[in-house]
Amino acid sequence: RYQEEIEAHNALDAVMEVTEHSPKAARQAGGKILVSVPSWSDAKGHTEYLISTSLRARPAACVSTAHRFSDFLRLHEEIHSSLGLLQEFPVPKALFVTDGVKKHRMRALQGYLRHALAAAARVHARDDTA
């Protein structure tokens, strides 16, 4: 089911509402976040995945960062319990990282980030109603 949810977030436009304050404030501020993993690059013996984020209201103000697969593992370890995500990271490790594995990871990491944003929005919404 977890994998299905992640794929569903890839299938959708995946505009998630998150903010430091509340989903209501995010809607008022136009704080819809777009996240994608459009490419990867090989650097110094490892692969870095490009993460692009922007507010839907200001798509030209895109911020891009590059992260290694291990960065995603650390992120998941830090956020999974507070966001109610499964403990196991949903994107598998690979012994040999071919271009096919990298393409699969791009899509899976994008879905994971969108899923995590949706989970964060649910947690914020729950906190706002409590």
mmCIF file of N, CA and C in Angstrom:
data_model
loop_
_atom_site.group_PDB
_atom_site.id
_atom_site.type_symbol
_atom_site.label_atom_id
_atom_site.label_comp_id
_atom_site.label_asym_id
_atom_site.label_seq_id
_atom_site.Cartn_x
_atom_site.Cartn_y
_atom_site.Cartn_z
ATOM 1 N N ARG A 1 0.825 -1.200 0.000
ATOM 2 C CA ARG A 1 0.000 0.000 0.000
ATOM 3 C C ARG A 1 0.864 1.258 0.000
ATOM 4 N N TYR A 2 1.948 1.223 0.737
ATOM 5 C CA TYR A 2 2.859 2.363 0.818
ATOM 6 C C TYR A 2 3.386 2.711 -0.568
ATOM 7 N N GLN A 3 3.829 1.695 -1.316
ATOM 8 C CA GLN A 3 4.322 1.922 -2.670
ATOM 9 C C GLN A 3 3.229 2.499 -3.559
ATOM 10 N N GLU A 4 1.996 2.023 -3.394
ATOM 11 C CA GLU A 4 0.874 2.536 -4.180
ATOM 12 C C GLU A 4 0.625 4.010 -3.886
ATOM 13 N N GLU A 5 0.719 4.400 -2.611
ATOM 14 C CA GLU A 5 0.534 5.803 -2.244
ATOM 15 C C GLU A 5 1.624 6.674 -2.869
ATOM 16 N N ILE A 6 2.846 6.191 -2.836
ATOM 17 C CA ILE A 6 3.943 6.958 -3.417
ATOM 18 C C ILE A 6 3.734 7.114 -4.920
ATOM 19 N N GLU A 7 3.355 6.050 -5.599
ATOM 20 C CA GLU A 7 3.089 6.137 -7.036
ATOM 21 C C GLU A 7 1.895 7.053 -7.325
ATOM 22 N N ALA A 8 0.897 7.029 -6.451
ATOM 23 C CA ALA A 8 -0.264 7.902 -6.647
ATOM 24 C C ALA A 8 0.159 9.364 -6.590
ATOM 25 N N HIS A 9 1.105 9.673 -5.717
ATOM 26 C CA HIS A 9 1.574 11.053 -5.640
ATOM 27 C C HIS A 9 2.361 11.433 -6.882
ATOM 28 N N ASN A 10 2.985 10.481 -7.533
ATOM 29 C CA ASN A 10 3.651 10.761 -8.804
ATOM 30 C C ASN A 10 2.627 10.942 -9.911
ATOM 31 N N ALA A 11 1.556 10.190 -9.863
ATOM 32 C CA ALA A 11 0.549 10.245 -10.913
ATOM 33 C C ALA A 11 -0.220 11.565 -10.877
ATOM 34 N N LEU A 12 -0.393 12.108 -9.685
ATOM 35 C CA LEU A 12 -1.076 13.395 -9.550
ATOM 36 C C LEU A 12 -0.132 14.522 -9.905
ATOM 37 N N ASP A 13 -0.640 15.716 -10.013
ATOM 38 C CA ASP A 13 0.204 16.884 -10.230
ATOM 39 C C ASP A 13 1.087 17.118 -9.018
ATOM 40 N N ALA A 14 0.701 16.551 -7.894
ATOM 41 C CA ALA A 14 1.468 16.562 -6.646
ATOM 42 C C ALA A 14 1.751 17.963 -6.142
ATOM 43 N N VAL A 15 0.717 18.751 -6.053
ATOM 44 C CA VAL A 15 0.828 20.057 -5.434
ATOM 45 C C VAL A 15 0.399 19.868 -3.993
ATOM 46 N N MET A 16 1.335 20.059 -3.091
ATOM 47 C CA MET A 16 1.062 19.825 -1.681
ATOM 48 C C MET A 16 1.025 21.146 -0.940
ATOM 49 N N GLU A 17 0.103 21.253 0.006
ATOM 50 C CA GLU A 17 0.037 22.445 0.815
ATOM 51 C C GLU A 17 0.724 22.179 2.141
ATOM 52 N N VAL A 18 1.834 22.867 2.362
ATOM 53 C CA VAL A 18 2.532 22.773 3.634
ATOM 54 C C VAL A 18 3.046 24.149 4.013
ATOM 55 N N THR A 19 3.175 24.370 5.275
ATOM 56 C CA THR A 19 3.710 25.623 5.769
ATOM 57 C C THR A 19 4.179 25.426 7.189
ATOM 58 N N GLU A 20 4.952 26.338 7.694
ATOM 59 C CA GLU A 20 5.391 26.244 9.078
ATOM 60 C C GLU A 20 4.244 26.542 10.031
ATOM 61 N N HIS A 21 3.205 27.246 9.573
ATOM 62 C CA HIS A 21 2.148 27.698 10.470
ATOM 63 C C HIS A 21 0.895 26.833 10.397
ATOM 64 N N SER A 22 0.235 26.816 9.258
ATOM 65 C CA SER A 22 -0.979 26.019 9.138
ATOM 66 C C SER A 22 -1.358 25.877 7.675
ATOM 67 N N PRO A 23 -2.116 24.833 7.348
ATOM 68 C CA PRO A 23 -2.588 24.700 5.964
ATOM 69 C C PRO A 23 -3.451 25.886 5.539
ATOM 70 N N LYS A 24 -4.229 26.458 6.480
ATOM 71 C CA LYS A 24 -5.058 27.618 6.146
ATOM 72 C C LYS A 24 -4.178 28.790 5.724
ATOM 73 N N ALA A 25 -3.120 29.033 6.472
ATOM 74 C CA ALA A 25 -2.191 30.101 6.117
ATOM 75 C C ALA A 25 -1.520 29.815 4.780
ATOM 76 N N ALA A 26 -1.226 28.563 4.540
ATOM 77 C CA ALA A 26 -0.603 28.188 3.263
ATOM 78 C C ALA A 26 -1.531 28.504 2.105
ATOM 79 N N ARG A 27 -2.819 28.181 2.262
ATOM 80 C CA ARG A 27 -3.780 28.484 1.193
ATOM 81 C C ARG A 27 -3.869 29.989 0.972
ATOM 82 N N GLN A 28 -3.912 30.762 2.063
ATOM 83 C CA GLN A 28 -4.009 32.206 1.938
ATOM 84 C C GLN A 28 -2.773 32.791 1.282
ATOM 85 N N ALA A 29 -1.623 32.223 1.558
ATOM 86 C CA ALA A 29 -0.365 32.731 1.014
ATOM 87 C C ALA A 29 -0.048 32.132 -0.352
ATOM 88 N N GLY A 30 -0.906 31.251 -0.833
ATOM 89 C CA GLY A 30 -0.619 30.575 -2.095
ATOM 90 C C GLY A 30 0.559 29.636 -1.953
ATOM 91 N N GLY A 31 0.731 29.051 -0.760
ATOM 92 C CA GLY A 31 1.907 28.246 -0.441
ATOM 93 C C GLY A 31 1.831 26.819 -0.922
ATOM 94 N N LYS A 32 1.456 26.601 -2.143
ATOM 95 C CA LYS A 32 1.430 25.245 -2.691
ATOM 96 C C LYS A 32 2.808 24.937 -3.241
ATOM 97 N N ILE A 33 3.363 23.850 -2.769
ATOM 98 C CA ILE A 33 4.731 23.499 -3.127
ATOM 99 C C ILE A 33 4.746 22.448 -4.222
ATOM 100 N N LEU A 34 5.549 22.701 -5.235
ATOM 101 C CA LEU A 34 5.784 21.734 -6.303
ATOM 102 C C LEU A 34 7.162 21.144 -6.073
ATOM 103 N N VAL A 35 7.268 19.842 -6.137
ATOM 104 C CA VAL A 35 8.569 19.201 -5.986
ATOM 105 C C VAL A 35 8.747 18.172 -7.096
ATOM 106 N N SER A 36 9.958 18.123 -7.636
ATOM 107 C CA SER A 36 10.248 17.132 -8.680
ATOM 108 C C SER A 36 11.713 16.722 -8.587
ATOM 109 N N VAL A 37 11.987 15.583 -9.165
ATOM 110 C CA VAL A 37 13.360 15.085 -9.293
ATOM 111 C C VAL A 37 13.569 14.879 -10.800
ATOM 112 N N PRO A 38 13.986 15.941 -11.498
ATOM 113 C CA PRO A 38 14.029 15.883 -12.958
ATOM 114 C C PRO A 38 15.263 15.219 -13.566
ATOM 115 N N SER A 39 16.345 15.081 -12.779
ATOM 116 C CA SER A 39 17.557 14.517 -13.377
ATOM 117 C C SER A 39 18.526 14.048 -12.304
ATOM 118 N N TRP A 40 19.617 13.496 -12.757
ATOM 119 C CA TRP A 40 20.702 13.099 -11.872
ATOM 120 C C TRP A 40 22.012 13.427 -12.573
ATOM 121 N N SER A 41 23.061 13.430 -11.791
ATOM 122 C CA SER A 41 24.396 13.587 -12.372
ATOM 123 C C SER A 41 25.372 12.722 -11.580
ATOM 124 N N ASP A 42 26.395 12.284 -12.255
ATOM 125 C CA ASP A 42 27.433 11.497 -11.608
ATOM 126 C C ASP A 42 28.588 12.426 -11.267
ATOM 127 N N ALA A 43 29.005 12.390 -10.003
ATOM 128 C CA ALA A 43 30.079 13.270 -9.558
ATOM 129 C C ALA A 43 30.981 12.532 -8.574
ATOM 130 N N LYS A 44 32.253 12.483 -8.886
ATOM 131 C CA LYS A 44 33.253 11.916 -7.977
ATOM 132 C C LYS A 44 32.877 10.537 -7.438
ATOM 133 N N GLY A 45 32.442 9.673 -8.303
ATOM 134 C CA GLY A 45 32.171 8.294 -7.906
ATOM 135 C C GLY A 45 30.821 8.048 -7.259
ATOM 136 N N HIS A 46 29.937 9.022 -7.272
ATOM 137 C CA HIS A 46 28.589 8.803 -6.735
ATOM 138 C C HIS A 46 27.577 9.552 -7.598
ATOM 139 N N THR A 47 26.320 9.268 -7.357
ATOM 140 C CA THR A 47 25.238 9.897 -8.110
ATOM 141 C C THR A 47 24.538 10.912 -7.226
ATOM 142 N N GLU A 48 24.248 12.069 -7.795
ATOM 143 C CA GLU A 48 23.464 13.088 -7.113
ATOM 144 C C GLU A 48 22.172 13.297 -7.885
ATOM 145 N N TYR A 49 21.056 13.348 -7.159
ATOM 146 C CA TYR A 49 19.742 13.552 -7.758
ATOM 147 C C TYR A 49 19.347 15.011 -7.564
ATOM 148 N N LEU A 50 18.925 15.652 -8.647
ATOM 149 C CA LEU A 50 18.535 17.052 -8.611
ATOM 150 C C LEU A 50 17.103 17.156 -8.082
ATOM 151 N N ILE A 51 16.913 17.939 -7.021
ATOM 152 C CA ILE A 51 15.593 18.170 -6.439
ATOM 153 C C ILE A 51 15.216 19.605 -6.748
ATOM 154 N N SER A 52 14.082 19.803 -7.415
ATOM 155 C CA SER A 52 13.595 21.142 -7.729
ATOM 156 C C SER A 52 12.310 21.397 -6.961
ATOM 157 N N THR A 53 12.269 22.533 -6.282
ATOM 158 C CA THR A 53 11.063 22.914 -5.542
ATOM 159 C C THR A 53 10.703 24.346 -5.881
ATOM 160 N N SER A 54 9.417 24.608 -5.889
ATOM 161 C CA SER A 54 8.938 25.967 -6.117
ATOM 162 C C SER A 54 7.534 26.090 -5.559
ATOM 163 N N LEU A 55 7.118 27.332 -5.361
ATOM 164 C CA LEU A 55 5.730 27.592 -5.003
ATOM 165 C C LEU A 55 4.941 27.666 -6.296
ATOM 166 N N ARG A 56 3.767 27.075 -6.300
ATOM 167 C CA ARG A 56 2.959 27.095 -7.511
ATOM 168 C C ARG A 56 2.668 28.523 -7.949
ATOM 169 N N ALA A 57 2.501 29.414 -6.991
ATOM 170 C CA ALA A 57 2.213 30.810 -7.308
ATOM 171 C C ALA A 57 3.414 31.518 -7.939
ATOM 172 N N ARG A 58 4.614 30.975 -7.740
ATOM 173 C CA ARG A 58 5.830 31.584 -8.275
ATOM 174 C C ARG A 58 6.747 30.509 -8.858
ATOM 175 N N PRO A 59 6.316 29.811 -9.904
ATOM 176 C CA PRO A 59 7.120 28.704 -10.440
ATOM 177 C C PRO A 59 8.486 29.141 -10.966
ATOM 178 N N ALA A 60 8.631 30.408 -11.337
ATOM 179 C CA ALA A 60 9.923 30.872 -11.832
ATOM 180 C C ALA A 60 10.944 30.957 -10.703
ATOM 181 N N ALA A 61 10.470 31.023 -9.471
ATOM 182 C CA ALA A 61 11.367 31.105 -8.311
ATOM 183 C C ALA A 61 11.673 29.699 -7.815
ATOM 184 N N CYS A 62 12.262 28.919 -8.676
ATOM 185 C CA CYS A 62 12.567 27.524 -8.385
ATOM 186 C C CYS A 62 13.903 27.422 -7.647
ATOM 187 N N VAL A 63 13.929 26.543 -6.657
ATOM 188 C CA VAL A 63 15.171 26.265 -5.930
ATOM 189 C C VAL A 63 15.557 24.827 -6.249
ATOM 190 N N SER A 64 16.798 24.640 -6.649
ATOM 191 C CA SER A 64 17.278 23.304 -6.981
ATOM 192 C C SER A 64 18.478 22.959 -6.109
ATOM 193 N N THR A 65 18.485 21.724 -5.638
ATOM 194 C CA THR A 65 19.605 21.217 -4.863
ATOM 195 C C THR A 65 19.904 19.800 -5.335
ATOM 196 N N ALA A 66 21.130 19.377 -5.136
ATOM 197 C CA ALA A 66 21.520 18.017 -5.511
ATOM 198 C C ALA A 66 21.814 17.228 -4.243
ATOM 199 N N HIS A 67 21.280 16.004 -4.191
ATOM 200 C CA HIS A 67 21.475 15.163 -3.014
ATOM 201 C C HIS A 67 21.786 13.729 -3.417
ATOM 202 N N ARG A 68 22.626 13.112 -2.616
ATOM 203 C CA ARG A 68 22.957 11.703 -2.792
ATOM 204 C C ARG A 68 21.819 10.847 -2.246
ATOM 205 N N PHE A 69 21.774 9.596 -2.681
ATOM 206 C CA PHE A 69 20.763 8.661 -2.193
ATOM 207 C C PHE A 69 20.837 8.544 -0.669
ATOM 208 N N SER A 70 22.047 8.541 -0.125
ATOM 209 C CA SER A 70 22.211 8.421 1.327
ATOM 210 C C SER A 70 21.582 9.599 2.070
ATOM 211 N N ASP A 71 21.499 10.772 1.430
ATOM 212 C CA ASP A 71 20.831 11.922 2.051
ATOM 213 C C ASP A 71 19.340 11.646 2.253
ATOM 214 N N PHE A 72 18.742 10.959 1.290
ATOM 215 C CA PHE A 72 17.325 10.608 1.410
ATOM 216 C C PHE A 72 17.116 9.605 2.542
ATOM 217 N N LEU A 73 18.053 8.682 2.671
ATOM 218 C CA LEU A 73 17.961 7.707 3.769
ATOM 219 C C LEU A 73 18.014 8.413 5.120
ATOM 220 N N ARG A 74 18.931 9.373 5.265
ATOM 221 C CA ARG A 74 19.027 10.125 6.522
ATOM 222 C C ARG A 74 17.775 10.957 6.763
ATOM 223 N N LEU A 75 17.273 11.610 5.725
ATOM 224 C CA LEU A 75 16.038 12.397 5.852
ATOM 225 C C LEU A 75 14.901 11.512 6.349
ATOM 226 N N HIS A 76 14.746 10.359 5.736
ATOM 227 C CA HIS A 76 13.664 9.454 6.119
ATOM 228 C C HIS A 76 13.798 9.027 7.576
ATOM 229 N N GLU A 77 15.017 8.743 7.990
ATOM 230 C CA GLU A 77 15.252 8.343 9.378
ATOM 231 C C GLU A 77 14.811 9.446 10.345
ATOM 232 N N GLU A 78 15.016 10.694 9.946
ATOM 233 C CA GLU A 78 14.661 11.832 10.803
ATOM 234 C C GLU A 78 13.166 12.121 10.836
ATOM 235 N N ILE A 79 12.447 11.885 9.736
ATOM 236 C CA ILE A 79 11.052 12.341 9.659
ATOM 237 C C ILE A 79 10.005 11.235 9.719
ATOM 238 N N HIS A 80 10.378 9.975 9.528
ATOM 239 C CA HIS A 80 9.350 8.939 9.349
ATOM 240 C C HIS A 80 8.412 8.822 10.549
ATOM 241 N N SER A 81 8.927 8.892 11.755
ATOM 242 C CA SER A 81 8.036 8.690 12.904
ATOM 243 C C SER A 81 7.116 9.882 13.122
ATOM 244 N N SER A 82 7.628 11.108 12.980
ATOM 245 C CA SER A 82 6.776 12.275 13.225
ATOM 246 C C SER A 82 5.710 12.471 12.150
ATOM 247 N N LEU A 83 5.955 11.946 10.941
ATOM 248 C CA LEU A 83 4.974 12.088 9.865
ATOM 249 C C LEU A 83 4.111 10.847 9.670
ATOM 250 N N GLY A 84 4.359 9.823 10.464
ATOM 251 C CA GLY A 84 3.565 8.605 10.345
ATOM 252 C C GLY A 84 3.906 7.775 9.118
ATOM 253 N N LEU A 85 5.138 7.885 8.630
ATOM 254 C CA LEU A 85 5.579 7.084 7.493
ATOM 255 C C LEU A 85 6.104 5.752 8.007
ATOM 256 N N LEU A 86 6.107 4.762 7.151
ATOM 257 C CA LEU A 86 6.672 3.474 7.542
ATOM 258 C C LEU A 86 8.148 3.634 7.858
ATOM 259 N N GLN A 87 8.648 2.790 8.750
ATOM 260 C CA GLN A 87 10.053 2.890 9.153
ATOM 261 C C GLN A 87 10.995 2.535 8.005
ATOM 262 N N GLU A 88 10.603 1.569 7.190
ATOM 263 C CA GLU A 88 11.458 1.142 6.076
ATOM 264 C C GLU A 88 11.388 2.156 4.935
ATOM 265 N N PHE A 89 12.556 2.577 4.437
ATOM 266 C CA PHE A 89 12.600 3.514 3.314
ATOM 267 C C PHE A 89 12.067 2.806 2.075
ATOM 268 N N PRO A 90 11.129 3.427 1.347
ATOM 269 C CA PRO A 90 10.443 2.732 0.255
ATOM 270 C C PRO A 90 11.238 2.578 -1.044
ATOM 271 N N VAL A 91 12.377 3.235 -1.156
ATOM 272 C CA VAL A 91 13.178 3.136 -2.372
ATOM 273 C C VAL A 91 14.337 2.183 -2.081
ATOM 274 N N PRO A 92 14.411 1.073 -2.797
ATOM 275 C CA PRO A 92 15.425 0.064 -2.472
ATOM 276 C C PRO A 92 16.847 0.492 -2.819
ATOM 277 N N LYS A 93 17.782 -0.007 -2.021
ATOM 278 C CA LYS A 93 19.194 0.156 -2.352
ATOM 279 C C LYS A 93 19.510 -0.788 -3.508
ATOM 280 N N ALA A 94 20.598 -0.510 -4.199
ATOM 281 C CA ALA A 94 21.003 -1.379 -5.309
ATOM 282 C C ALA A 94 22.512 -1.610 -5.229
ATOM 283 N N LEU A 95 22.905 -2.830 -5.489
ATOM 284 C CA LEU A 95 24.327 -3.159 -5.469
ATOM 285 C C LEU A 95 25.053 -2.500 -6.642
ATOM 286 N N PHE A 96 24.440 -2.571 -7.823
ATOM 287 C CA PHE A 96 24.982 -1.940 -9.012
ATOM 288 C C PHE A 96 24.007 -0.868 -9.459
ATOM 289 N N VAL A 97 24.469 0.362 -9.557
ATOM 290 C CA VAL A 97 23.597 1.479 -9.895
ATOM 291 C C VAL A 97 23.784 1.832 -11.368
ATOM 292 N N THR A 98 22.949 1.218 -12.188
ATOM 293 C CA THR A 98 22.982 1.458 -13.632
ATOM 294 C C THR A 98 22.118 2.671 -13.964
ATOM 295 N N ASP A 99 22.145 3.098 -15.224
ATOM 296 C CA ASP A 99 21.274 4.204 -15.631
ATOM 297 C C ASP A 99 19.806 3.849 -15.427
ATOM 298 N N GLY A 100 19.452 2.587 -15.633
ATOM 299 C CA GLY A 100 18.071 2.155 -15.396
ATOM 300 C C GLY A 100 17.679 2.288 -13.935
ATOM 301 N N VAL A 101 18.590 1.937 -13.039
ATOM 302 C CA VAL A 101 18.333 2.080 -11.602
ATOM 303 C C VAL A 101 18.185 3.559 -11.260
ATOM 304 N N LYS A 102 19.013 4.403 -11.842
ATOM 305 C CA LYS A 102 18.953 5.844 -11.575
ATOM 306 C C LYS A 102 17.624 6.432 -12.040
ATOM 307 N N LYS A 103 17.149 6.009 -13.202
ATOM 308 C CA LYS A 103 15.855 6.490 -13.698
ATOM 309 C C LYS A 103 14.730 6.045 -12.773
ATOM 310 N N HIS A 104 14.784 4.801 -12.337
ATOM 311 C CA HIS A 104 13.771 4.302 -11.408
ATOM 312 C C HIS A 104 13.828 5.077 -10.095
ATOM 313 N N ARG A 105 15.029 5.302 -9.594
ATOM 314 C CA ARG A 105 15.186 6.044 -8.346
ATOM 315 C C ARG A 105 14.657 7.470 -8.466
ATOM 316 N N MET A 106 14.914 8.121 -9.593
ATOM 317 C CA MET A 106 14.403 9.487 -9.782
ATOM 318 C C MET A 106 12.901 9.527 -9.556
ATOM 319 N N ARG A 107 12.204 8.634 -10.217
ATOM 320 C CA ARG A 107 10.740 8.602 -10.107
ATOM 321 C C ARG A 107 10.307 8.224 -8.682
ATOM 322 N N ALA A 108 10.982 7.243 -8.108
ATOM 323 C CA ALA A 108 10.619 6.794 -6.765
ATOM 324 C C ALA A 108 10.933 7.855 -5.712
ATOM 325 N N LEU A 109 12.070 8.540 -5.830
ATOM 326 C CA LEU A 109 12.413 9.585 -4.877
ATOM 327 C C LEU A 109 11.466 10.773 -4.990
ATOM 328 N N GLN A 110 11.069 11.089 -6.211
ATOM 329 C CA GLN A 110 10.084 12.155 -6.413
ATOM 330 C C GLN A 110 8.767 11.786 -5.731
ATOM 331 N N GLY A 111 8.313 10.579 -5.933
ATOM 332 C CA GLY A 111 7.083 10.129 -5.287
ATOM 333 C C GLY A 111 7.207 10.140 -3.775
ATOM 334 N N TYR A 112 8.375 9.744 -3.284
ATOM 335 C CA TYR A 112 8.602 9.745 -1.841
ATOM 336 C C TYR A 112 8.515 11.165 -1.278
ATOM 337 N N LEU A 113 9.174 12.119 -1.922
ATOM 338 C CA LEU A 113 9.132 13.500 -1.439
ATOM 339 C C LEU A 113 7.716 14.055 -1.450
ATOM 340 N N ARG A 114 6.967 13.760 -2.501
ATOM 341 C CA ARG A 114 5.576 14.218 -2.585
ATOM 342 C C ARG A 114 4.722 13.565 -1.504
ATOM 343 N N HIS A 115 4.978 12.305 -1.256
ATOM 344 C CA HIS A 115 4.255 11.582 -0.208
ATOM 345 C C HIS A 115 4.573 12.193 1.161
ATOM 346 N N ALA A 116 5.839 12.502 1.403
ATOM 347 C CA ALA A 116 6.240 13.099 2.675
ATOM 348 C C ALA A 116 5.617 14.479 2.847
ATOM 349 N N LEU A 117 5.540 15.269 1.776
ATOM 350 C CA LEU A 117 4.890 16.580 1.855
ATOM 351 C C LEU A 117 3.408 16.437 2.181
ATOM 352 N N ALA A 118 2.761 15.470 1.563
ATOM 353 C CA ALA A 118 1.339 15.238 1.846
ATOM 354 C C ALA A 118 1.149 14.812 3.298
ATOM 355 N N ALA A 119 2.044 13.968 3.794
ATOM 356 C CA ALA A 119 1.970 13.530 5.193
ATOM 357 C C ALA A 119 2.181 14.713 6.129
ATOM 358 N N ALA A 120 3.119 15.600 5.791
ATOM 359 C CA ALA A 120 3.358 16.793 6.610
ATOM 360 C C ALA A 120 2.122 17.686 6.636
ATOM 361 N N ALA A 121 1.460 17.828 5.494
ATOM 362 C CA ALA A 121 0.241 18.640 5.440
ATOM 363 C C ALA A 121 -0.839 18.034 6.323
ATOM 364 N N ARG A 122 -0.961 16.697 6.313
ATOM 365 C CA ARG A 122 -1.967 16.044 7.168
ATOM 366 C C ARG A 122 -1.643 16.256 8.644
ATOM 367 N N VAL A 123 -0.372 16.162 8.998
ATOM 368 C CA VAL A 123 0.027 16.369 10.395
ATOM 369 C C VAL A 123 -0.282 17.800 10.816
ATOM 370 N N HIS A 124 0.043 18.765 9.958
ATOM 371 C CA HIS A 124 -0.265 20.169 10.274
ATOM 372 C C HIS A 124 -1.759 20.394 10.402
ATOM 373 N N ALA A 125 -2.529 19.791 9.510
ATOM 374 C CA ALA A 125 -3.994 19.948 9.566
ATOM 375 C C ALA A 125 -4.540 19.353 10.870
ATOM 376 N N ARG A 126 -4.032 18.206 11.254
ATOM 377 C CA ARG A 126 -4.463 17.544 12.492
ATOM 378 C C ARG A 126 -4.089 18.411 13.689
ATOM 379 N N ASP A 127 -2.886 18.993 13.668
ATOM 380 C CA ASP A 127 -2.443 19.846 14.759
ATOM 381 C C ASP A 127 -3.295 21.109 14.859
ATOM 382 N N ASP A 128 -3.722 21.648 13.698
ATOM 383 C CA ASP A 128 -4.547 22.858 13.688
ATOM 384 C C ASP A 128 -5.943 22.613 14.272
ATOM 385 N N THR A 129 -6.455 21.393 14.126
ATOM 386 C CA THR A 129 -7.794 21.124 14.618
ATOM 387 C C THR A 129 -7.784 20.663 16.077
ATOM 388 N N ALA A 130 -6.619 20.368 16.603
ATOM 389 C CA ALA A 130 -6.524 19.895 17.995
ATOM 390 C C ALA A 130 -6.581 21.039 18.994
#
